């Protein structure tokens, strides 16, 4: 028997309906905040992701050569593609641009619970606003979206300015190596890397910074950072917005394009793969041929949110089954059409079974049976049977439809 590729999943209807119900909640919040959906290709020129995504992501990419000899990558994330699209299509649009997306990404990682090779992100990008208010909006929206799903999480907010200030005398490539150790909280690797650079004196302040939880301490450890006012202001706005978060100045993010405020969220009931959201302020547009536009965004790991939520009952929908005798069978399509036109989910018999077998099947899959025999076919009335209570009524079609809809709305 052929199997699906490692790290991918199949979703049966119950699971798809549960997933769609969570997706609909996220879409609802994005809409209320004025974020409009965009869509980019599943694959892009490889260069798009090698410019500034970082070694971690590059190692995990699905890369292939197409028939024209172009190097192509399946998107490992969507931010770079959205900014490429912004530069291509919307550079002159009035700012800010508020965009959102729900799409699958591909990373060749070692699969485990919550870590897949194909996974979905619900993300937003706020393009063209370089303010503390913009940073705060993005974090508040992230919290609002996570809250709507019902997931329990902790949100950590930081800013790269502190680390960058401490590492300012180290050249950019070595800086990234040091930050990669910090990202993994690998303090042994950090000490070794700083030792190799002759910068062991940075180990204590870096360790203190990672552990400190107040802005005042962070400024004390890292010294004067030029972004001080902006950082204080975004935190003040965040507090005024009622968002629950902790400060964490050890947040580095796995992707290389971040420049300012950064944040991550974790679900307590997940194992090693417990990060359910990541984001921050970044600059990418100038690398793709556009102006140096400030952007800020995040992506929610949709699959991890679902794992954290556990079993979700698919939304309940009223189902009717049309069951007919041979004399009534030719009336069935017209009656089914009338119910469907009223938005009701209708199943009809396509197995050409007898009435008894149709009703037995309906009892397993439907809430109501609409029975059409010779009498019903001649009179234009239908027999509506509630399959849960057994109650049965003969009604005109419009009343039967109203009754089914009222049952669904109760
Ligand atoms: P990221 O942290 O790489 O950020 O991914 C965002 C989220 O996607 C993670 O927090 C995690 O929940 C989920 N995720 C990542 N890898 C996997 C995987 N293999 N399986 C399941 N879920 C996974 C970004 O991708 C940035 N583009 C976010 C962003 C948007 N920053 C600014 N704008």
GROMACS .gro file of C-alpha atoms and ligand atoms in nm:
model
  443
    1UNK     CA    1   0.000   0.000   0.000
    2UNK     CA    2   0.139   0.341  -0.091
    3UNK     CA    3   0.179   0.580   0.198
    4UNK     CA    4   0.195   0.959   0.226
    5UNK     CA    5   0.541   1.121   0.242
    6UNK     CA    6   0.707   1.139   0.585
    7UNK     CA    7   0.613   1.451   0.780
    8UNK     CA    8   0.284   1.506   0.594
    9UNK     CA    9  -0.068   1.434   0.713
   10UNK     CA   10  -0.408   1.336   0.572
   11UNK     CA   11  -0.715   1.506   0.716
   12UNK     CA   12  -1.050   1.323   0.719
   13UNK     CA   13  -1.375   1.528   0.701
   14UNK     CA   14  -1.427   1.555   1.081
   15UNK     CA   15  -1.075   1.689   1.126
   16UNK     CA   16  -1.104   1.924   0.828
   17UNK     CA   17  -1.427   2.066   0.968
   18UNK     CA   18  -1.263   2.118   1.307
   19UNK     CA   19  -0.961   2.285   1.141
   20UNK     CA   20  -1.184   2.508   0.931
   21UNK     CA   21  -1.377   2.616   1.241
   22UNK     CA   22  -1.054   2.739   1.406
   23UNK     CA   23  -0.939   2.898   1.079
   24UNK     CA   24  -1.273   3.083   1.056
   25UNK     CA   25  -1.218   3.230   1.405
   26UNK     CA   26  -0.871   3.354   1.305
   27UNK     CA   27  -1.007   3.501   0.983
   28UNK     CA   28  -1.279   3.676   1.183
   29UNK     CA   29  -1.022   3.849   1.406
   30UNK     CA   30  -0.797   3.944   1.113
   31UNK     CA   31  -1.100   4.098   0.941
   32UNK     CA   32  -1.200   4.297   1.249
   33UNK     CA   33  -0.849   4.445   1.263
   34UNK     CA   34  -0.859   4.540   0.894
   35UNK     CA   35  -0.610   4.279   0.768
   36UNK     CA   36  -0.700   4.163   0.415
   37UNK     CA   37  -0.599   3.827   0.273
   38UNK     CA   38  -0.319   3.785   0.021
   39UNK     CA   39  -0.188   3.474  -0.154
   40UNK     CA   40   0.156   3.400  -0.296
   41UNK     CA   41   0.292   3.098  -0.487
   42UNK     CA   42   0.375   2.774  -0.306
   43UNK     CA   43   0.716   2.782  -0.470
   44UNK     CA   44   0.951   3.073  -0.537
   45UNK     CA   45   1.296   3.131  -0.680
   46UNK     CA   46   1.540   2.996  -0.425
   47UNK     CA   47   1.716   3.334  -0.397
   48UNK     CA   48   1.413   3.483  -0.224
   49UNK     CA   49   1.478   3.270   0.082
   50UNK     CA   50   1.857   3.267   0.079
   51UNK     CA   51   1.894   3.647   0.093
   52UNK     CA   52   1.806   3.689   0.457
   53UNK     CA   53   1.625   3.390   0.605
   54UNK     CA   54   1.918   3.242   0.796
   55UNK     CA   55   2.114   2.919   0.784
   56UNK     CA   56   1.862   2.719   0.988
   57UNK     CA   57   1.587   2.770   0.734
   58UNK     CA   58   1.814   2.727   0.432
   59UNK     CA   59   1.926   2.382   0.555
   60UNK     CA   60   1.562   2.275   0.587
   61UNK     CA   61   1.439   2.387   0.248
   62UNK     CA   62   1.291   2.169  -0.024
   63UNK     CA   63   1.494   2.278  -0.326
   64UNK     CA   64   1.469   2.151  -0.681
   65UNK     CA   65   1.560   2.251  -1.032
   66UNK     CA   66   1.268   2.298  -1.269
   67UNK     CA   67   1.272   2.196  -1.635
   68UNK     CA   68   1.407   2.537  -1.729
   69UNK     CA   69   1.706   2.486  -1.499
   70UNK     CA   70   1.583   2.740  -1.240
   71UNK     CA   71   1.655   2.678  -0.873
   72UNK     CA   72   1.319   2.667  -0.700
   73UNK     CA   73   1.225   2.629  -0.334
   74UNK     CA   74   0.897   2.527  -0.173
   75UNK     CA   75   0.822   2.816   0.062
   76UNK     CA   76   0.956   2.747   0.414
   77UNK     CA   77   0.770   3.058   0.538
   78UNK     CA   78   0.560   3.331   0.384
   79UNK     CA   79   0.698   3.665   0.501
   80UNK     CA   80   0.969   3.687   0.232
   81UNK     CA   81   0.714   3.600  -0.038
   82UNK     CA   82   0.467   3.862   0.088
   83UNK     CA   83   0.734   4.131   0.085
   84UNK     CA   84   0.846   4.023  -0.262
   85UNK     CA   85   0.484   4.060  -0.373
   86UNK     CA   86   0.460   4.399  -0.203
   87UNK     CA   87   0.768   4.519  -0.396
   88UNK     CA   88   0.636   4.374  -0.724
   89UNK     CA   89   0.272   4.477  -0.698
   90UNK     CA   90   0.195   4.727  -0.426
   91UNK     CA   91   0.496   4.949  -0.371
   92UNK     CA   92   0.300   5.265  -0.437
   93UNK     CA   93  -0.011   5.168  -0.241
   94UNK     CA   94  -0.096   5.400   0.050
   95UNK     CA   95   0.068   5.288   0.374
   96UNK     CA   96   0.024   5.115   0.601
   97UNK     CA   97  -0.073   4.790   0.432
   98UNK     CA   98  -0.242   4.537   0.656
   99UNK     CA   99  -0.225   4.188   0.502
  100UNK     CA  100  -0.293   3.839   0.627
  101UNK     CA  101  -0.253   3.486   0.491
  102UNK     CA  102  -0.336   3.127   0.570
  103UNK     CA  103  -0.112   2.893   0.378
  104UNK     CA  104   0.106   2.585   0.394
  105UNK     CA  105   0.485   2.590   0.430
  106UNK     CA  106   0.744   2.320   0.380
  107UNK     CA  107   1.048   2.249   0.595
  108UNK     CA  108   1.258   1.935   0.579
  109UNK     CA  109   1.274   1.884   0.955
  110UNK     CA  110   1.280   1.566   1.160
  111UNK     CA  111   0.907   1.498   1.205
  112UNK     CA  112   0.758   1.459   1.551
  113UNK     CA  113   0.442   1.568   1.732
  114UNK     CA  114   0.382   1.931   1.633
  115UNK     CA  115   0.666   1.934   1.382
  116UNK     CA  116   0.577   1.849   1.025
  117UNK     CA  117   0.733   1.883   0.682
  118UNK     CA  118   0.414   2.041   0.551
  119UNK     CA  119   0.241   2.270   0.800
  120UNK     CA  120   0.009   2.569   0.795
  121UNK     CA  121   0.069   2.921   0.915
  122UNK     CA  122  -0.188   3.191   0.980
  123UNK     CA  123   0.012   3.509   0.957
  124UNK     CA  124  -0.012   3.883   0.916
  125UNK     CA  125   0.228   4.146   0.781
  126UNK     CA  126   0.191   4.516   0.860
  127UNK     CA  127   0.392   4.700   0.596
  128UNK     CA  128   0.505   5.062   0.598
  129UNK     CA  129   0.455   5.173   0.959
  130UNK     CA  130   0.774   5.235   1.152
  131UNK     CA  131   0.628   5.325   1.491
  132UNK     CA  132   0.592   5.196   1.845
  133UNK     CA  133   0.215   5.191   1.785
  134UNK     CA  134   0.262   4.954   1.489
  135UNK     CA  135   0.475   4.717   1.699
  136UNK     CA  136   0.212   4.722   1.973
  137UNK     CA  137  -0.074   4.665   1.725
  138UNK     CA  138   0.093   4.353   1.590
  139UNK     CA  139   0.145   4.203   1.937
  140UNK     CA  140  -0.208   4.292   2.049
  141UNK     CA  141  -0.348   4.133   1.732
  142UNK     CA  142  -0.138   3.820   1.793
  143UNK     CA  143  -0.284   3.791   2.143
  144UNK     CA  144  -0.638   3.851   2.015
  145UNK     CA  145  -0.598   3.578   1.752
  146UNK     CA  146  -0.454   3.323   1.994
  147UNK     CA  147  -0.727   3.406   2.247
  148UNK     CA  148  -1.003   3.344   1.995
  149UNK     CA  149  -0.882   2.988   1.936
  150UNK     CA  150  -0.903   2.909   2.309
  151UNK     CA  151  -0.540   2.791   2.321
  152UNK     CA  152  -0.358   2.849   2.653
  153UNK     CA  153  -0.025   3.017   2.600
  154UNK     CA  154   0.247   3.245   2.734
  155UNK     CA  155   0.359   3.538   2.525
  156UNK     CA  156   0.717   3.667   2.551
  157UNK     CA  157   0.817   4.003   2.408
  158UNK     CA  158   1.169   4.130   2.356
  159UNK     CA  159   1.378   4.362   2.143
  160UNK     CA  160   1.695   4.288   1.949
  161UNK     CA  161   1.848   4.628   2.030
  162UNK     CA  162   1.985   4.502   2.363
  163UNK     CA  163   2.169   4.203   2.221
  164UNK     CA  164   2.289   4.405   1.923
  165UNK     CA  165   2.429   4.671   2.154
  166UNK     CA  166   2.624   4.414   2.354
  167UNK     CA  167   2.751   4.247   2.035
  168UNK     CA  168   2.820   4.572   1.846
  169UNK     CA  169   3.197   4.513   1.814
  170UNK     CA  170   3.155   4.168   1.661
  171UNK     CA  171   3.132   4.143   1.282
  172UNK     CA  172   2.786   4.048   1.143
  173UNK     CA  173   2.858   3.686   1.047
  174UNK     CA  174   3.010   3.601   1.388
  175UNK     CA  175   2.725   3.796   1.550
  176UNK     CA  176   2.474   3.566   1.383
  177UNK     CA  177   2.661   3.259   1.510
  178UNK     CA  178   2.654   3.395   1.864
  179UNK     CA  179   2.283   3.479   1.832
  180UNK     CA  180   2.210   3.126   1.703
  181UNK     CA  181   2.351   2.984   2.029
  182UNK     CA  182   2.137   3.229   2.225
  183UNK     CA  183   1.830   3.130   2.022
  184UNK     CA  184   1.881   2.767   2.126
  185UNK     CA  185   1.969   2.872   2.485
  186UNK     CA  186   2.294   2.681   2.426
  187UNK     CA  187   2.517   2.856   2.682
  188UNK     CA  188   2.810   2.614   2.641
  189UNK     CA  189   2.818   2.687   2.268
  190UNK     CA  190   2.783   3.057   2.347
  191UNK     CA  191   3.086   3.055   2.580
  192UNK     CA  192   3.293   2.866   2.321
  193UNK     CA  193   3.195   3.099   2.037
  194UNK     CA  194   3.268   3.411   2.242
  195UNK     CA  195   3.595   3.258   2.363
  196UNK     CA  196   3.702   3.196   2.002
  197UNK     CA  197   3.627   3.561   1.925
  198UNK     CA  198   3.829   3.676   2.230
  199UNK     CA  199   3.505   3.819   2.379
  200UNK     CA  200   3.456   3.602   2.686
  201UNK     CA  201   3.384   3.921   2.883
  202UNK     CA  202   3.044   3.928   2.708
  203UNK     CA  203   2.930   3.598   2.862
  204UNK     CA  204   2.809   3.747   3.196
  205UNK     CA  205   2.612   4.043   3.051
  206UNK     CA  206   2.458   3.821   2.782
  207UNK     CA  207   2.355   3.560   3.037
  208UNK     CA  208   2.214   3.835   3.264
  209UNK     CA  209   2.023   3.986   2.973
  210UNK     CA  210   1.864   3.654   2.881
  211UNK     CA  211   1.752   3.610   3.241
  212UNK     CA  212   1.634   3.965   3.313
  213UNK     CA  213   1.261   4.037   3.303
  214UNK     CA  214   1.231   4.417   3.333
  215UNK     CA  215   1.306   4.698   3.093
  216UNK     CA  216   1.502   4.883   3.361
  217UNK     CA  217   1.737   4.588   3.417
  218UNK     CA  218   1.778   4.537   3.043
  219UNK     CA  219   1.886   4.899   2.991
  220UNK     CA  220   2.123   4.865   3.285
  221UNK     CA  221   2.285   4.550   3.142
  222UNK     CA  222   2.301   4.652   2.776
  223UNK     CA  223   2.381   5.022   2.817
  224UNK     CA  224   2.247   5.300   2.600
  225UNK     CA  225   2.042   5.169   2.310
  226UNK     CA  226   1.931   5.425   2.053
  227UNK     CA  227   1.581   5.274   2.033
  228UNK     CA  228   1.517   5.333   2.406
  229UNK     CA  229   1.224   5.575   2.367
  230UNK     CA  230   1.054   5.362   2.103
  231UNK     CA  231   1.088   5.047   2.313
  232UNK     CA  232   0.946   5.217   2.622
  233UNK     CA  233   0.658   5.358   2.422
  234UNK     CA  234   0.558   5.028   2.261
  235UNK     CA  235   0.561   4.860   2.602
  236UNK     CA  236   0.347   5.142   2.746
  237UNK     CA  237   0.094   5.103   2.462
  238UNK     CA  238   0.097   4.726   2.504
  239UNK     CA  239   0.019   4.762   2.874
  240UNK     CA  240  -0.261   5.007   2.792
  241UNK     CA  241  -0.404   4.751   2.546
  242UNK     CA  242  -0.440   4.495   2.827
  243UNK     CA  243  -0.222   4.234   2.654
  244UNK     CA  244  -0.075   3.972   2.889
  245UNK     CA  245   0.294   3.910   2.820
  246UNK     CA  246   0.636   3.875   2.983
  247UNK     CA  247   0.951   4.052   2.880
  248UNK     CA  248   1.228   3.827   2.747
  249UNK     CA  249   1.541   3.987   2.605
  250UNK     CA  250   1.691   3.653   2.508
  251UNK     CA  251   1.451   3.617   2.213
  252UNK     CA  252   1.660   3.602   1.896
  253UNK     CA  253   1.422   3.432   1.645
  254UNK     CA  254   1.544   3.167   1.406
  255UNK     CA  255   1.509   3.389   1.099
  256UNK     CA  256   1.772   3.652   1.021
  257UNK     CA  257   1.559   3.940   0.899
  258UNK     CA  258   1.435   4.079   1.230
  259UNK     CA  259   1.558   4.424   1.327
  260UNK     CA  260   1.364   4.539   1.634
  261UNK     CA  261   1.081   4.421   1.852
  262UNK     CA  262   1.046   4.040   1.855
  263UNK     CA  263   0.802   3.806   2.023
  264UNK     CA  264   0.720   3.437   2.064
  265UNK     CA  265   0.434   3.244   2.220
  266UNK     CA  266   0.441   2.901   2.379
  267UNK     CA  267   0.166   2.653   2.465
  268UNK     CA  268   0.231   2.488   2.800
  269UNK     CA  269   0.079   2.152   2.711
  270UNK     CA  270   0.301   2.081   2.410
  271UNK     CA  271   0.633   1.901   2.436
  272UNK     CA  272   0.955   2.017   2.272
  273UNK     CA  273   0.770   2.178   1.980
  274UNK     CA  274   0.576   2.422   2.194
  275UNK     CA  275   0.629   2.748   2.006
  276UNK     CA  276   0.293   2.836   1.856
  277UNK     CA  277   0.370   3.185   1.726
  278UNK     CA  278   0.672   3.390   1.627
  279UNK     CA  279   0.712   3.737   1.488
  280UNK     CA  280   0.858   4.082   1.510
  281UNK     CA  281   0.972   4.392   1.325
  282UNK     CA  282   1.192   4.342   1.020
  283UNK     CA  283   1.319   4.496   0.697
  284UNK     CA  284   1.326   4.295   0.375
  285UNK     CA  285   1.180   4.512   0.096
  286UNK     CA  286   1.511   4.685   0.011
  287UNK     CA  287   1.674   4.344  -0.045
  288UNK     CA  288   1.413   4.264  -0.311
  289UNK     CA  289   1.452   4.587  -0.506
  290UNK     CA  290   1.209   4.806  -0.312
  291UNK     CA  291   1.250   5.098  -0.072
  292UNK     CA  292   1.375   5.029   0.278
  293UNK     CA  293   1.027   4.987   0.422
  294UNK     CA  294   0.971   4.893   0.785
  295UNK     CA  295   0.743   4.594   0.842
  296UNK     CA  296   0.620   4.393   1.133
  297UNK     CA  297   0.432   4.066   1.146
  298UNK     CA  298   0.390   3.718   1.287
  299UNK     CA  299   0.287   3.369   1.195
  300UNK     CA  300   0.082   3.134   1.409
  301UNK     CA  301   0.173   2.767   1.381
  302UNK     CA  302  -0.181   2.656   1.303
  303UNK     CA  303  -0.112   2.283   1.342
  304UNK     CA  304   0.051   2.331   1.682
  305UNK     CA  305  -0.248   2.534   1.802
  306UNK     CA  306  -0.469   2.242   1.699
  307UNK     CA  307  -0.248   1.988   1.874
  308UNK     CA  308  -0.260   2.205   2.186
  309UNK     CA  309  -0.640   2.240   2.172
  310UNK     CA  310  -0.681   1.860   2.147
  311UNK     CA  311  -0.995   1.696   2.013
  312UNK     CA  312  -1.235   1.955   1.873
  313UNK     CA  313  -1.585   1.839   1.792
  314UNK     CA  314  -1.663   1.938   1.434
  315UNK     CA  315  -1.935   2.205   1.419
  316UNK     CA  316  -2.279   2.044   1.437
  317UNK     CA  317  -2.482   2.079   1.122
  318UNK     CA  318  -2.837   1.962   1.060
  319UNK     CA  319  -2.849   1.690   0.795
  320UNK     CA  320  -3.156   1.563   0.619
  321UNK     CA  321  -3.182   1.243   0.417
  322UNK     CA  322  -3.442   1.212   0.147
  323UNK     CA  323  -3.587   0.862   0.151
  324UNK     CA  324  -3.830   0.765  -0.120
  325UNK     CA  325  -4.026   0.473  -0.249
  326UNK     CA  326  -4.006   0.393  -0.619
  327UNK     CA  327  -4.325   0.602  -0.674
  328UNK     CA  328  -4.174   0.896  -0.490
  329UNK     CA  329  -3.821   0.872  -0.630
  330UNK     CA  330  -3.873   1.116  -0.917
  331UNK     CA  331  -3.995   1.385  -0.676
  332UNK     CA  332  -3.678   1.347  -0.467
  333UNK     CA  333  -3.449   1.571  -0.682
  334UNK     CA  334  -3.698   1.861  -0.676
  335UNK     CA  335  -3.749   1.836  -0.299
  336UNK     CA  336  -3.373   1.804  -0.238
  337UNK     CA  337  -3.317   2.115  -0.452
  338UNK     CA  338  -3.569   2.315  -0.247
  339UNK     CA  339  -3.400   2.219   0.083
  340UNK     CA  340  -3.052   2.292  -0.059
  341UNK     CA  341  -3.166   2.629  -0.192
  342UNK     CA  342  -3.261   2.709   0.170
  343UNK     CA  343  -2.905   2.621   0.277
  344UNK     CA  344  -2.983   2.277   0.423
  345UNK     CA  345  -2.736   1.990   0.389
  346UNK     CA  346  -2.920   1.714   0.203
  347UNK     CA  347  -2.820   1.358   0.129
  348UNK     CA  348  -3.015   1.157  -0.122
  349UNK     CA  349  -3.011   0.785  -0.193
  350UNK     CA  350  -2.776   0.701  -0.478
  351UNK     CA  351  -2.744   0.333  -0.387
  352UNK     CA  352  -3.097   0.268  -0.517
  353UNK     CA  353  -3.191   0.089  -0.195
  354UNK     CA  354  -3.545   0.013  -0.074
  355UNK     CA  355  -3.721   0.259   0.162
  356UNK     CA  356  -3.643   0.052   0.476
  357UNK     CA  357  -3.269   0.038   0.396
  358UNK     CA  358  -3.268   0.411   0.313
  359UNK     CA  359  -3.424   0.492   0.652
  360UNK     CA  360  -3.183   0.259   0.833
  361UNK     CA  361  -2.891   0.439   0.666
  362UNK     CA  362  -3.044   0.782   0.741
  363UNK     CA  363  -3.067   0.691   1.109
  364UNK     CA  364  -2.684   0.667   1.113
  365UNK     CA  365  -2.603   0.987   0.928
  366UNK     CA  366  -2.894   1.234   0.942
  367UNK     CA  367  -3.111   1.429   1.186
  368UNK     CA  368  -3.428   1.417   0.973
  369UNK     CA  369  -3.564   1.188   0.706
  370UNK     CA  370  -3.791   1.340   0.445
  371UNK     CA  371  -4.004   1.052   0.331
  372UNK     CA  372  -4.160   1.064  -0.015
  373UNK     CA  373  -4.399   0.791  -0.115
  374UNK     CA  374  -4.681   0.787  -0.367
  375UNK     CA  375  -4.908   0.991  -0.138
  376UNK     CA  376  -4.647   1.263  -0.089
  377UNK     CA  377  -4.556   1.267  -0.459
  378UNK     CA  378  -4.920   1.326  -0.550
  379UNK     CA  379  -5.009   1.574  -0.275
  380UNK     CA  380  -4.692   1.787  -0.280
  381UNK     CA  381  -4.662   1.735   0.097
  382UNK     CA  382  -4.364   1.562   0.261
  383UNK     CA  383  -4.336   1.346   0.570
  384UNK     CA  384  -4.069   1.488   0.798
  385UNK     CA  385  -3.933   1.244   1.053
  386UNK     CA  386  -3.710   1.358   1.337
  387UNK     CA  387  -3.463   1.069   1.358
  388UNK     CA  388  -3.365   1.149   1.716
  389UNK     CA  389  -3.713   1.169   1.869
  390UNK     CA  390  -3.898   0.954   1.617
  391UNK     CA  391  -4.163   1.231   1.586
  392UNK     CA  392  -4.319   1.242   1.240
  393UNK     CA  393  -4.527   1.515   1.070
  394UNK     CA  394  -4.677   1.560   0.726
  395UNK     CA  395  -4.611   1.917   0.615
  396UNK     CA  396  -4.607   2.131   0.305
  397UNK     CA  397  -4.254   2.178   0.170
  398UNK     CA  398  -4.206   2.537   0.290
  399UNK     CA  399  -4.311   2.447   0.646
  400UNK     CA  400  -4.085   2.139   0.645
  401UNK     CA  401  -3.789   2.354   0.539
  402UNK     CA  402  -3.870   2.612   0.808
  403UNK     CA  403  -3.893   2.334   1.068
  404UNK     CA  404  -3.550   2.193   0.972
  405UNK     CA  405  -3.392   2.538   0.978
  406UNK     CA  406  -3.549   2.615   1.316
  407UNK     CA  407  -3.405   2.287   1.449
  408UNK     CA  408  -3.056   2.389   1.326
  409UNK     CA  409  -3.084   2.734   1.486
  410UNK     CA  410  -3.204   2.608   1.828
  411LIG     P1  411   0.871   3.091   1.248
  411LIG     O1  412   0.892   3.110   1.394
  411LIG     O2  413   0.978   3.025   1.171
  411LIG     O3  414   0.842   3.235   1.189
  411LIG     O4  415   0.738   3.011   1.224
  411LIG     C1  416   0.616   3.055   1.280
  411LIG     C2  417   0.546   2.939   1.349
  411LIG     O5  418   0.527   2.832   1.256
  411LIG     C3  419   0.628   2.876   1.462
  411LIG     O6  420   0.613   2.949   1.582
  411LIG     C4  421   0.563   2.739   1.472
  411LIG     O7  422   0.447   2.744   1.551
  411LIG     C5  423   0.523   2.709   1.329
  411LIG     N1  424   0.616   2.611   1.270
  411LIG     C6  425   0.742   2.631   1.229
  411LIG     N2  426   0.796   2.517   1.181
  411LIG     C7  427   0.701   2.421   1.192
  411LIG     C8  428   0.694   2.282   1.159
  411LIG     N3  429   0.795   2.217   1.104
  411LIG     N4  430   0.579   2.215   1.186
  411LIG     C9  431   0.474   2.278   1.244
  411LIG     N5  432   0.474   2.410   1.275
  411LIG    C10  433   0.585   2.481   1.251
  411LIG    C11  434   0.812   3.258   1.058
  411LIG     O8  435   0.791   3.173   0.978
  411LIG    C12  436   0.802   3.406   1.026
  411LIG     N6  437   0.773   3.419   0.882
  411LIG    C13  438   0.697   3.474   1.110
  411LIG    C14  439   0.684   3.620   1.078
  411LIG    C15  440   0.587   3.678   1.003
  411LIG     N7  441   0.767   3.715   1.115
  411LIG    C16  442   0.727   3.830   1.065
  411LIG     N8  443   0.618   3.808   0.994
   0.00000   0.00000   0.00000
